[in-house]
PDB file of C-alpha atoms in Angstrom:
ATOM      1  CA  MET A  12    -156.434 142.802  37.277  1.00 53.00           C
ATOM      2  CA  ALA A  13    -155.035 142.470  41.087  1.00 66.00           C
ATOM      3  CA  ARG A  14    -154.255 139.185  42.169  1.00 84.00           C
ATOM      4  CA  ILE A  15    -155.560 137.393  45.489  1.00 89.00           C
ATOM      5  CA  LYS A  16    -152.142 137.349  47.653  1.00 90.00           C
ATOM      6  CA  LYS A  17    -151.653 133.699  48.046  1.00 91.00           C
ATOM      7  CA  SER A  18    -151.140 134.100  51.610  1.00 93.00           C
ATOM      8  CA  SER A  19    -154.866 135.408  52.021  1.00 92.00           C
ATOM      9  CA  ILE A  20    -156.101 132.269  50.289  1.00 93.00           C
ATOM     10  CA  ALA A  21    -154.166 130.044  52.851  1.00 92.00           C
ATOM     11  CA  GLU A  22    -155.913 132.015  55.813  1.00 93.00           C
ATOM     12  CA  LEU A  23    -158.782 132.070  54.273  1.00 93.00           C
ATOM     13  CA  GLN A  24    -159.020 127.814  54.046  1.00 91.00           C
ATOM     14  CA  GLU A  25    -157.845 127.685  57.806  1.00 90.00           C
ATOM     15  CA  ARG A  26    -160.732 129.605  58.445  1.00 90.00           C
ATOM     16  CA  ILE A  27    -163.467 127.921  56.271  1.00 91.00           C
ATOM     17  CA  ASP A  28    -166.033 125.554  57.584  1.00 92.00           C
ATOM     18  CA  SER A  29    -166.309 122.650  55.343  1.00 94.00           C
ATOM     19  CA  LYS A  30    -169.109 120.983  56.595  1.00 94.00           C
ATOM     20  CA  ALA A  31    -171.317 124.186  56.974  1.00 92.00           C
ATOM     21  CA  LEU A  32    -170.526 125.124  53.437  1.00 93.00           C
ATOM     22  CA  VAL A  33    -171.308 121.880  51.686  1.00 94.00           C
ATOM     23  CA  GLU A  34    -174.225 121.555  53.722  1.00 91.00           C
ATOM     24  CA  ASN A  35    -175.863 124.215  51.530  1.00 88.00           C
ATOM     25  CA  TYR A  36    -175.461 121.849  48.931  1.00 90.00           C
ATOM     26  CA  ALA A  37    -175.465 118.014  50.489  1.00 89.00           C
ATOM     27  CA  LYS A  38    -177.728 116.846  53.608  1.00 90.00           C
ATOM     28  CA  LEU A  39    -174.130 115.295  55.495  1.00 94.00           C
ATOM     29  CA  GLU A  40    -174.186 112.046  58.248  1.00 94.00           C
ATOM     30  CA  ARG A  41    -171.157 111.449  60.410  1.00 94.00           C
ATOM     31  CA  ARG A  42    -169.506 108.248  59.734  1.00 93.00           C
ATOM     32  CA  GLY A  43    -166.083 108.041  61.694  1.00 91.00           C
ATOM     33  CA  ASP A  44    -164.183 110.944  61.024  1.00 91.00           C
ATOM     34  CA  LYS A  45    -165.860 111.662  57.785  1.00 94.00           C
ATOM     35  CA  TRP A  46    -169.072 113.025  56.631  1.00 96.00           C
ATOM     36  CA  TRP A  47    -171.023 111.480  53.737  1.00 96.00           C
ATOM     37  CA  GLY A  48    -174.065 112.052  51.713  1.00 94.00           C
ATOM     38  CA  CYS A  49    -175.743 111.492  48.206  1.00 93.00           C
ATOM     39  CA  CYS A  50    -173.595 113.390  45.601  1.00 93.00           C
ATOM     40  CA  PRO A  51    -174.521 116.904  44.682  1.00 91.00           C
ATOM     41  CA  PHE A  52    -172.926 116.344  41.402  1.00 91.00           C
ATOM     42  CA  HIS A  53    -174.959 113.373  40.176  1.00 88.00           C
ATOM     43  CA  GLY A  54    -178.154 111.707  40.899  1.00 80.00           C
ATOM     44  CA  GLU A  55    -177.991 108.638  43.496  1.00 84.00           C
ATOM     45  CA  SER A  56    -179.906 107.173  46.362  1.00 85.00           C
ATOM     46  CA  THR A  57    -177.282 105.636  47.799  1.00 90.00           C
ATOM     47  CA  PRO A  58    -174.365 107.923  49.317  1.00 93.00           C
ATOM     48  CA  SER A  59    -171.284 108.005  47.720  1.00 95.00           C
ATOM     49  CA  PHE A  60    -169.923 111.236  48.643  1.00 96.00           C
ATOM     50  CA  ASN A  61    -167.640 111.891  51.581  1.00 96.00           C
ATOM     51  CA  LEU A  62    -166.219 114.972  53.238  1.00 97.00           C
ATOM     52  CA  ASP A  63    -162.912 115.418  55.267  1.00 95.00           C
ATOM     53  CA  ALA A  64    -164.013 118.350  57.159  1.00 93.00           C
ATOM     54  CA  GLN A  65    -160.803 118.489  59.207  1.00 91.00           C
ATOM     55  CA  ARG A  66    -158.587 118.693  55.834  1.00 92.00           C
ATOM     56  CA  GLY A  67    -160.957 120.479  53.838  1.00 93.00           C
ATOM     57  CA  VAL A  68    -161.066 117.643  51.006  1.00 95.00           C
ATOM     58  CA  PHE A  69    -163.942 115.965  49.565  1.00 96.00           C
ATOM     59  CA  TYR A  70    -164.499 112.950  46.879  1.00 96.00           C
ATOM     60  CA  CYS A  71    -167.592 111.061  45.466  1.00 95.00           C
ATOM     61  CA  PHE A  72    -166.927 107.495  45.055  1.00 95.00           C
ATOM     62  CA  GLY A  73    -169.873 107.321  42.040  1.00 93.00           C
ATOM     63  CA  CYS A  74    -168.989 110.180  39.764  1.00 93.00           C
ATOM     64  CA  GLY A  75    -164.939 110.456  40.781  1.00 93.00           C
ATOM     65  CA  LYS A  76    -165.251 114.337  41.603  1.00 93.00           C
ATOM     66  CA  GLY A  77    -162.750 115.376  44.292  1.00 95.00           C
ATOM     67  CA  GLY A  78    -160.300 118.021  45.918  1.00 95.00           C
ATOM     68  CA  SER A  79    -160.552 120.894  47.984  1.00 94.00           C
ATOM     69  CA  ILE A  80    -163.355 123.104  49.188  1.00 95.00           C
ATOM     70  CA  ILE A  81    -162.617 125.368  46.777  1.00 95.00           C
ATOM     71  CA  THR A  82    -162.549 123.017  44.097  1.00 96.00           C
ATOM     72  CA  PHE A  83    -166.044 122.066  45.311  1.00 96.00           C
ATOM     73  CA  ILE A  84    -167.196 125.545  44.954  1.00 95.00           C
ATOM     74  CA  MET A  85    -165.762 126.018  41.405  1.00 94.00           C
ATOM     75  CA  GLU A  86    -167.572 122.921  40.463  1.00 93.00           C
ATOM     76  CA  ILE A  87    -170.871 123.368  42.014  1.00 91.00           C
ATOM     77  CA  GLU A  88    -171.110 126.969  41.036  1.00 88.00           C
ATOM     78  CA  LYS A  89    -169.610 126.857  37.829  1.00 88.00           C
ATOM     79  CA  LEU A  90    -166.777 129.667  38.771  1.00 89.00           C
ATOM     80  CA  SER A  91    -163.391 130.093  37.859  1.00 90.00           C
ATOM     81  CA  PHE A  92    -160.866 129.925  41.127  1.00 93.00           C
ATOM     82  CA  VAL A  93    -160.806 133.543  41.695  1.00 91.00           C
ATOM     83  CA  GLU A  94    -164.428 133.711  41.569  1.00 89.00           C
ATOM     84  CA  ALA A  95    -164.743 130.794  44.001  1.00 93.00           C
ATOM     85  CA  VAL A  96    -162.383 132.262  46.553  1.00 94.00           C
ATOM     86  CA  GLU A  97    -164.126 135.440  46.575  1.00 90.00           C
ATOM     87  CA  PHE A  98    -167.314 133.461  47.049  1.00 91.00           C
ATOM     88  CA  ILE A  99    -166.102 131.679  49.804  1.00 93.00           C
ATOM     89  CA  ALA A 100    -164.900 135.090  51.181  1.00 92.00           C
ATOM     90  CA  LYS A 101    -168.036 137.000  51.231  1.00 86.00           C
ATOM     91  CA  LYS A 102    -169.699 133.642  52.464  1.00 86.00           C
ATOM     92  CA  VAL A 103    -167.432 133.475  55.979  1.00 86.00           C
ATOM     93  CA  GLY A 104    -167.191 137.167  56.097  1.00 85.00           C
ATOM     94  CA  PHE A 105    -163.215 137.366  55.376  1.00 89.00           C
ATOM     95  CA  ARG A 106    -161.378 140.198  53.551  1.00 88.00           C
ATOM     96  CA  LEU A 107    -159.009 138.967  51.178  1.00 89.00           C
ATOM     97  CA  GLU A 108    -155.642 140.953  50.298  1.00 89.00           C
ATOM     98  CA  TYR A 109    -154.853 141.699  46.803  1.00 86.00           C
ATOM     99  CA  GLU A 110    -151.496 142.130  45.134  1.00 83.00           C
ATOM    100  CA  GLU A 111    -150.790 145.759  43.852  1.00 68.00           C
ATOM    101  CA  ALA A 112    -152.407 145.653  40.428  1.00 55.00           C
ATOM    102  CA  GLY A 113    -150.856 146.750  37.280  1.00 45.00           C
ATOM    103  CA  PHE A 114    -153.855 148.593  36.086  1.00 44.00           C
ATOM    104  CA  LYS A 115    -157.487 149.008  37.485  1.00 45.00           C
ATOM    105  CA  ASP A 116    -160.466 147.166  36.106  1.00 50.00           C
ATOM    106  CA  ASP A 117    -162.779 150.061  36.162  1.00 52.00           C
ATOM    107  CA  LYS A 118    -165.507 147.939  34.718  1.00 57.00           C
ATOM    108  CA  LYS A 119    -165.513 145.450  37.799  1.00 58.00           C
ATOM    109  CA  ASP A 120    -165.307 148.153  40.269  1.00 66.00           C
ATOM    110  CA  ASP A 121    -168.411 149.450  38.602  1.00 79.00           C
ATOM    111  CA  LYS A 122    -170.101 146.324  38.354  1.00 81.00           C
ATOM    112  CA  ASP A 123    -169.322 145.522  42.058  1.00 83.00           C
ATOM    113  CA  GLU A 124    -170.954 149.196  43.105  1.00 90.00           C
ATOM    114  CA  ILE A 125    -173.731 148.654  41.282  1.00 93.00           C
ATOM    115  CA  LYS A 126    -174.191 145.627  42.788  1.00 90.00           C
ATOM    116  CA  ASN A 127    -173.833 147.268  46.497  1.00 91.00           C
ATOM    117  CA  LEU A 128    -176.092 150.358  45.405  1.00 95.00           C
ATOM    118  CA  TYR A 129    -179.136 147.697  44.031  1.00 96.00           C
ATOM    119  CA  ALA A 130    -178.620 146.349  47.543  1.00 94.00           C
ATOM    120  CA  LYS A 131    -179.205 149.071  49.371  1.00 95.00           C
ATOM    121  CA  ILE A 132    -182.131 150.711  47.120  1.00 97.00           C
ATOM    122  CA  ALA A 133    -183.918 147.139  47.812  1.00 97.00           C
ATOM    123  CA  ASN A 134    -183.653 147.569  50.976  1.00 96.00           C
ATOM    124  CA  LEU A 135    -184.663 151.544  50.713  1.00 97.00           C
ATOM    125  CA  PHE A 136    -187.791 150.658  48.690  1.00 98.00           C
ATOM    126  CA  HIS A 137    -188.780 148.071  51.501  1.00 97.00           C
ATOM    127  CA  ASN A 138    -188.554 150.230  54.520  1.00 97.00           C
ATOM    128  CA  ILE A 139    -190.961 152.659  52.236  1.00 97.00           C
ATOM    129  CA  LEU A 140    -193.400 150.122  51.491  1.00 97.00           C
ATOM    130  CA  LYS A 141    -193.791 149.334  55.752  1.00 95.00           C
ATOM    131  CA  ASN A 142    -193.838 153.085  56.192  1.00 95.00           C
ATOM    132  CA  PRO A 143    -197.930 153.879  56.761  1.00 91.00           C
ATOM    133  CA  SER A 144    -197.283 157.201  55.492  1.00 91.00           C
ATOM    134  CA  GLN A 145    -195.773 156.303  52.391  1.00 93.00           C
ATOM    135  CA  GLY A 146    -196.571 152.963  50.928  1.00 95.00           C
ATOM    136  CA  ARG A 147    -199.968 152.346  52.576  1.00 95.00           C
ATOM    137  CA  GLN A 148    -201.937 151.754  49.206  1.00 95.00           C
ATOM    138  CA  ALA A 149    -198.879 149.371  48.130  1.00 96.00           C
ATOM    139  CA  TYR A 150    -199.043 147.570  51.281  1.00 96.00           C
ATOM    140  CA  GLU A 151    -202.708 147.011  51.419  1.00 96.00           C
ATOM    141  CA  TYR A 152    -202.543 145.914  47.836  1.00 95.00           C
ATOM    142  CA  LEU A 153    -200.020 143.242  48.629  1.00 96.00           C
ATOM    143  CA  LYS A 154    -202.331 142.001  51.893  1.00 96.00           C
ATOM    144  CA  MET A 155    -205.530 141.938  49.199  1.00 95.00           C
ATOM    145  CA  ARG A 156    -203.338 139.575  47.077  1.00 94.00           C
ATOM    146  CA  GLY A 157    -203.227 137.325  50.211  1.00 95.00           C
ATOM    147  CA  ILE A 158    -199.300 138.034  50.421  1.00 95.00           C
ATOM    148  CA  THR A 159    -198.365 137.665  54.368  1.00 96.00           C
ATOM    149  CA  ASP A 160    -196.115 139.662  56.037  1.00 96.00           C
ATOM    150  CA  GLU A 161    -193.454 136.783  56.197  1.00 95.00           C
ATOM    151  CA  ILE A 162    -193.046 136.688  52.511  1.00 95.00           C
ATOM    152  CA  ILE A 163    -193.077 140.639  52.033  1.00 97.00           C
ATOM    153  CA  ASP A 164    -190.156 140.395  54.113  1.00 96.00           C
ATOM    154  CA  ARG A 165    -188.431 137.398  52.739  1.00 94.00           C
ATOM    155  CA  PHE A 166    -188.860 138.690  49.223  1.00 96.00           C
ATOM    156  CA  GLN A 167    -188.069 142.642  50.400  1.00 97.00           C
ATOM    157  CA  LEU A 168    -191.143 143.537  48.299  1.00 98.00           C
ATOM    158  CA  GLY A 169    -191.271 147.322  48.267  1.00 97.00           C
ATOM    159  CA  TYR A 170    -192.453 150.585  46.639  1.00 98.00           C
ATOM    160  CA  ALA A 171    -190.858 152.875  44.631  1.00 97.00           C
ATOM    161  CA  PRO A 172    -192.356 156.661  45.379  1.00 96.00           C
ATOM    162  CA  LYS A 173    -194.552 158.839  42.707  1.00 94.00           C
ATOM    163  CA  ASN A 174    -191.988 161.524  42.898  1.00 96.00           C
ATOM    164  CA  ARG A 175    -189.765 160.390  39.862  1.00 95.00           C
ATOM    165  CA  ARG A 176    -187.012 163.024  40.959  1.00 96.00           C
ATOM    166  CA  TRP A 177    -186.764 162.097  44.678  1.00 96.00           C
ATOM    167  CA  LEU A 178    -184.633 159.004  44.286  1.00 97.00           C
ATOM    168  CA  HIS A 179    -182.268 160.837  42.440  1.00 97.00           C
ATOM    169  CA  SER A 180    -181.768 163.801  44.474  1.00 96.00           C
ATOM    170  CA  PHE A 181    -181.835 161.136  47.603  1.00 96.00           C
ATOM    171  CA  LEU A 182    -178.820 159.511  46.275  1.00 96.00           C
ATOM    172  CA  MET A 183    -177.158 162.674  45.245  1.00 96.00           C
ATOM    173  CA  LYS A 184    -177.068 163.918  49.010  1.00 94.00           C
ATOM    174  CA  LYS A 185    -175.770 160.201  49.802  1.00 93.00           C
ATOM    175  CA  SER A 186    -172.267 161.628  47.694  1.00 91.00           C
ATOM    176  CA  TYR A 187    -173.210 159.586  44.628  1.00 93.00           C
ATOM    177  CA  ASN A 188    -172.063 161.320  41.582  1.00 93.00           C
ATOM    178  CA  ALA A 189    -174.688 161.975  38.327  1.00 94.00           C
ATOM    179  CA  SER A 190    -172.179 160.251  36.394  1.00 94.00           C
ATOM    180  CA  PHE A 191    -171.990 157.248  38.297  1.00 94.00           C
ATOM    181  CA  LEU A 192    -176.111 157.013  38.979  1.00 95.00           C
ATOM    182  CA  ALA A 193    -176.469 157.210  35.134  1.00 94.00           C
ATOM    183  CA  LYS A 194    -174.850 153.843  34.442  1.00 93.00           C
ATOM    184  CA  THR A 195    -176.966 152.190  37.109  1.00 95.00           C
ATOM    185  CA  GLY A 196    -180.562 151.601  35.108  1.00 95.00           C
ATOM    186  CA  LEU A 197    -182.296 152.953  37.879  1.00 97.00           C
ATOM    187  CA  PHE A 198    -182.832 156.389  35.731  1.00 97.00           C
ATOM    188  CA  SER A 199    -184.442 157.509  32.434  1.00 94.00           C
ATOM    189  CA  GLN A 200    -181.698 157.822  29.842  1.00 91.00           C
ATOM    190  CA  LYS A 201    -183.141 160.539  28.372  1.00 92.00           C
ATOM    191  CA  TYR A 202    -184.036 162.567  31.580  1.00 94.00           C
ATOM    192  CA  PRO A 203    -180.859 161.504  34.115  1.00 93.00           C
ATOM    193  CA  ASN A 204    -182.697 162.623  37.267  1.00 95.00           C
ATOM    194  CA  VAL A 205    -185.711 160.847  36.353  1.00 97.00           C
ATOM    195  CA  ALA A 206    -186.043 157.584  38.068  1.00 97.00           C
ATOM    196  CA  PHE A 207    -186.840 154.704  36.022  1.00 97.00           C
ATOM    197  CA  PHE A 208    -189.001 153.127  38.384  1.00 97.00           C
ATOM    198  CA  SER A 209    -192.488 155.054  40.361  1.00 96.00           C
ATOM    199  CA  ASP A 210    -195.583 154.613  42.197  1.00 96.00           C
ATOM    200  CA  ARG A 211    -195.036 150.804  41.447  1.00 97.00           C
ATOM    201  CA  ILE A 212    -194.808 147.719  43.532  1.00 97.00           C
ATOM    202  CA  MET A 213    -190.901 146.859  43.550  1.00 98.00           C
ATOM    203  CA  PHE A 214    -189.955 143.039  43.156  1.00 98.00           C
ATOM    204  CA  PRO A 215    -186.170 142.787  43.805  1.00 97.00           C
ATOM    205  CA  ILE A 216    -184.481 140.360  40.901  1.00 97.00           C
ATOM    206  CA  CYS A 217    -181.479 138.595  42.914  1.00 94.00           C
ATOM    207  CA  ASP A 218    -178.726 136.473  41.373  1.00 90.00           C
ATOM    208  CA  ARG A 219    -178.166 132.941  42.527  1.00 83.00           C
ATOM    209  CA  TYR A 220    -176.571 134.088  45.584  1.00 81.00           C
ATOM    210  CA  GLY A 221    -179.468 136.088  46.698  1.00 87.00           C
ATOM    211  CA  SER A 222    -178.160 139.801  45.621  1.00 90.00           C
ATOM    212  CA  PRO A 223    -180.340 142.420  43.961  1.00 94.00           C
ATOM    213  CA  ILE A 224    -179.051 142.814  40.566  1.00 95.00           C
ATOM    214  CA  ALA A 225    -182.502 144.492  38.963  1.00 96.00           C
ATOM    215  CA  PHE A 226    -185.891 145.134  39.552  1.00 98.00           C
ATOM    216  CA  GLY A 227    -189.572 144.445  38.554  1.00 97.00           C
ATOM    217  CA  GLY A 228    -192.281 147.038  39.098  1.00 97.00           C
ATOM    218  CA  ARG A 229    -195.827 146.502  39.167  1.00 96.00           C
ATOM    219  CA  ALA A 230    -198.010 149.426  38.654  1.00 95.00           C
ATOM    220  CA  LEU A 231    -200.820 150.705  41.226  1.00 91.00           C
ATOM    221  CA  ARG A 232    -202.406 152.553  38.454  1.00 87.00           C
ATOM    222  CA  GLU A 233    -204.301 151.830  35.330  1.00 82.00           C
ATOM    223  CA  GLU A 234    -201.601 154.363  33.581  1.00 79.00           C
ATOM    224  CA  GLY A 235    -198.785 152.994  31.363  1.00 82.00           C
ATOM    225  CA  PRO A 236    -197.605 149.459  31.058  1.00 91.00           C
ATOM    226  CA  LYS A 237    -198.551 147.221  34.083  1.00 94.00           C
ATOM    227  CA  TYR A 238    -195.118 145.850  34.507  1.00 94.00           C
ATOM    228  CA  LEU A 239    -191.773 147.179  33.983  1.00 95.00           C
ATOM    229  CA  ASN A 240    -188.392 145.726  34.137  1.00 95.00           C
ATOM    230  CA  SER A 241    -184.642 146.774  34.382  1.00 96.00           C
ATOM    231  CA  LYS A 242    -183.132 146.440  31.186  1.00 94.00           C
ATOM    232  CA  ASP A 243    -180.109 144.562  30.796  1.00 92.00           C
ATOM    233  CA  MET A 244    -176.697 145.769  32.519  1.00 90.00           C
ATOM    234  CA  GLU A 245    -173.304 144.530  33.110  1.00 85.00           C
ATOM    235  CA  GLN A 246    -174.961 142.920  36.191  1.00 87.00           C
ATOM    236  CA  TYR A 247    -178.029 141.628  35.101  1.00 92.00           C
ATOM    237  CA  LYS A 248    -178.951 139.812  31.835  1.00 90.00           C
ATOM    238  CA  LYS A 249    -182.767 139.197  31.447  1.00 89.00           C
ATOM    239  CA  GLY A 250    -182.273 135.831  29.504  1.00 87.00           C
ATOM    240  CA  GLU A 251    -180.036 134.434  31.990  1.00 87.00           C
ATOM    241  CA  THR A 252    -181.820 135.275  35.344  1.00 92.00           C
ATOM    242  CA  LEU A 253    -184.713 133.761  37.009  1.00 91.00           C
ATOM    243  CA  PHE A 254    -186.768 135.545  39.594  1.00 94.00           C
ATOM    244  CA  ALA A 255    -186.610 133.651  42.520  1.00 93.00           C
ATOM    245  CA  PHE A 256    -184.008 131.198  42.056  1.00 91.00           C
ATOM    246  CA  SER A 257    -182.009 131.958  44.739  1.00 88.00           C
ATOM    247  CA  TYR A 258    -184.652 130.821  47.226  1.00 87.00           C
ATOM    248  CA  ALA A 259    -185.318 127.730  45.661  1.00 87.00           C
ATOM    249  CA  LEU A 260    -181.793 126.510  44.640  1.00 82.00           C
ATOM    250  CA  LYS A 261    -181.367 124.036  47.336  1.00 76.00           C
ATOM    251  CA  GLU A 262    -184.559 122.616  46.522  1.00 80.00           C
ATOM    252  CA  ILE A 263    -183.755 122.519  42.675  1.00 80.00           C
ATOM    253  CA  ARG A 264    -180.811 120.133  43.569  1.00 73.00           C
ATOM    254  CA  GLU A 265    -182.498 118.237  46.206  1.00 74.00           C
ATOM    255  CA  LYS A 266    -185.306 117.248  44.282  1.00 76.00           C
ATOM    256  CA  LYS A 267    -183.896 117.221  40.828  1.00 76.00           C
ATOM    257  CA  ALA A 268    -187.036 119.394  39.698  1.00 83.00           C
ATOM    258  CA  VAL A 269    -188.201 122.741  38.739  1.00 86.00           C
ATOM    259  CA  VAL A 270    -191.591 124.969  38.524  1.00 87.00           C
ATOM    260  CA  LEU A 271    -191.513 127.693  36.189  1.00 89.00           C
ATOM    261  CA  CYS A 272    -193.835 130.511  36.636  1.00 89.00           C
ATOM    262  CA  GLU A 273    -194.912 133.041  34.516  1.00 87.00           C
ATOM    263  CA  GLY A 274    -195.329 136.313  36.682  1.00 91.00           C
ATOM    264  CA  TYR A 275    -193.647 137.549  39.911  1.00 95.00           C
ATOM    265  CA  MET A 276    -196.731 136.949  41.871  1.00 94.00           C
ATOM    266  CA  ASP A 277    -197.165 133.742  40.578  1.00 94.00           C
ATOM    267  CA  VAL A 278    -193.579 132.709  41.952  1.00 94.00           C
ATOM    268  CA  ILE A 279    -194.535 133.908  45.433  1.00 95.00           C
ATOM    269  CA  ALA A 280    -197.569 132.162  45.591  1.00 93.00           C
ATOM    270  CA  TYR A 281    -195.826 129.058  45.317  1.00 91.00           C
ATOM    271  CA  HIS A 282    -193.301 130.001  47.754  1.00 91.00           C
ATOM    272  CA  GLN A 283    -196.261 130.898  50.094  1.00 92.00           C
ATOM    273  CA  ALA A 284    -197.897 127.835  49.866  1.00 90.00           C
ATOM    274  CA  GLY A 285    -195.160 125.709  50.800  1.00 86.00           C
ATOM    275  CA  ILE A 286    -193.506 124.890  47.105  1.00 80.00           C
ATOM    276  CA  GLY A 287    -190.020 126.259  46.723  1.00 68.00           C
TER     277      GLY A 287
END
């Protein structure tokens, strides 16, 4: 696998806004030349965590954790060094440079490309839902359930068209190839050009960083199962992923408590009510 160039990591570290990054996990207040707050790694009521934003280093006098901002992300997000660097680069919009690879990691490339496709499909389904000529019935159902436009947009709710062959044809015209599409989980294994989801309200399922990696679909009619969910894939493991977790993560860290719901609509209703 290609390694990140040391010079690229050094340039990234110069560009990092450490305070902005840490404030995703802890509320900070300035004291002198440092920022202080309650440690995001252990429960406390008196701030013992401090950040030197200029140097990009942190230390907690309560639990003893400390190090660079890369170390902070490794600890808080449970990532390897490389994953933490890539996470930060994505956050700040920095393009990393890699050493020449001895071999190409096709598995990782496919996973990244599939995740990129899911983000595009989530946006596509959302736009179809908002189009009166295509998604009216699905949109009216959501409004009947009391879901606001703000929540529809926030959760990027969508609609998968009734024509089960439309999506495959659409993506082929966008220069995707059939062998790649067969790996995405968006189509029937038996009939590769037939969409797995059709005529359903679509709920994008995101990873902890808010990137769509799978879908849940609710039927609009009484035909077939009421709900369908994406099958396990390289980028998505059902037993390891909670719907809307990325929206609640900051609140969970602050309150040290979680409310678990059974279904997509239950989760959305809690968020709309200001819980989560």
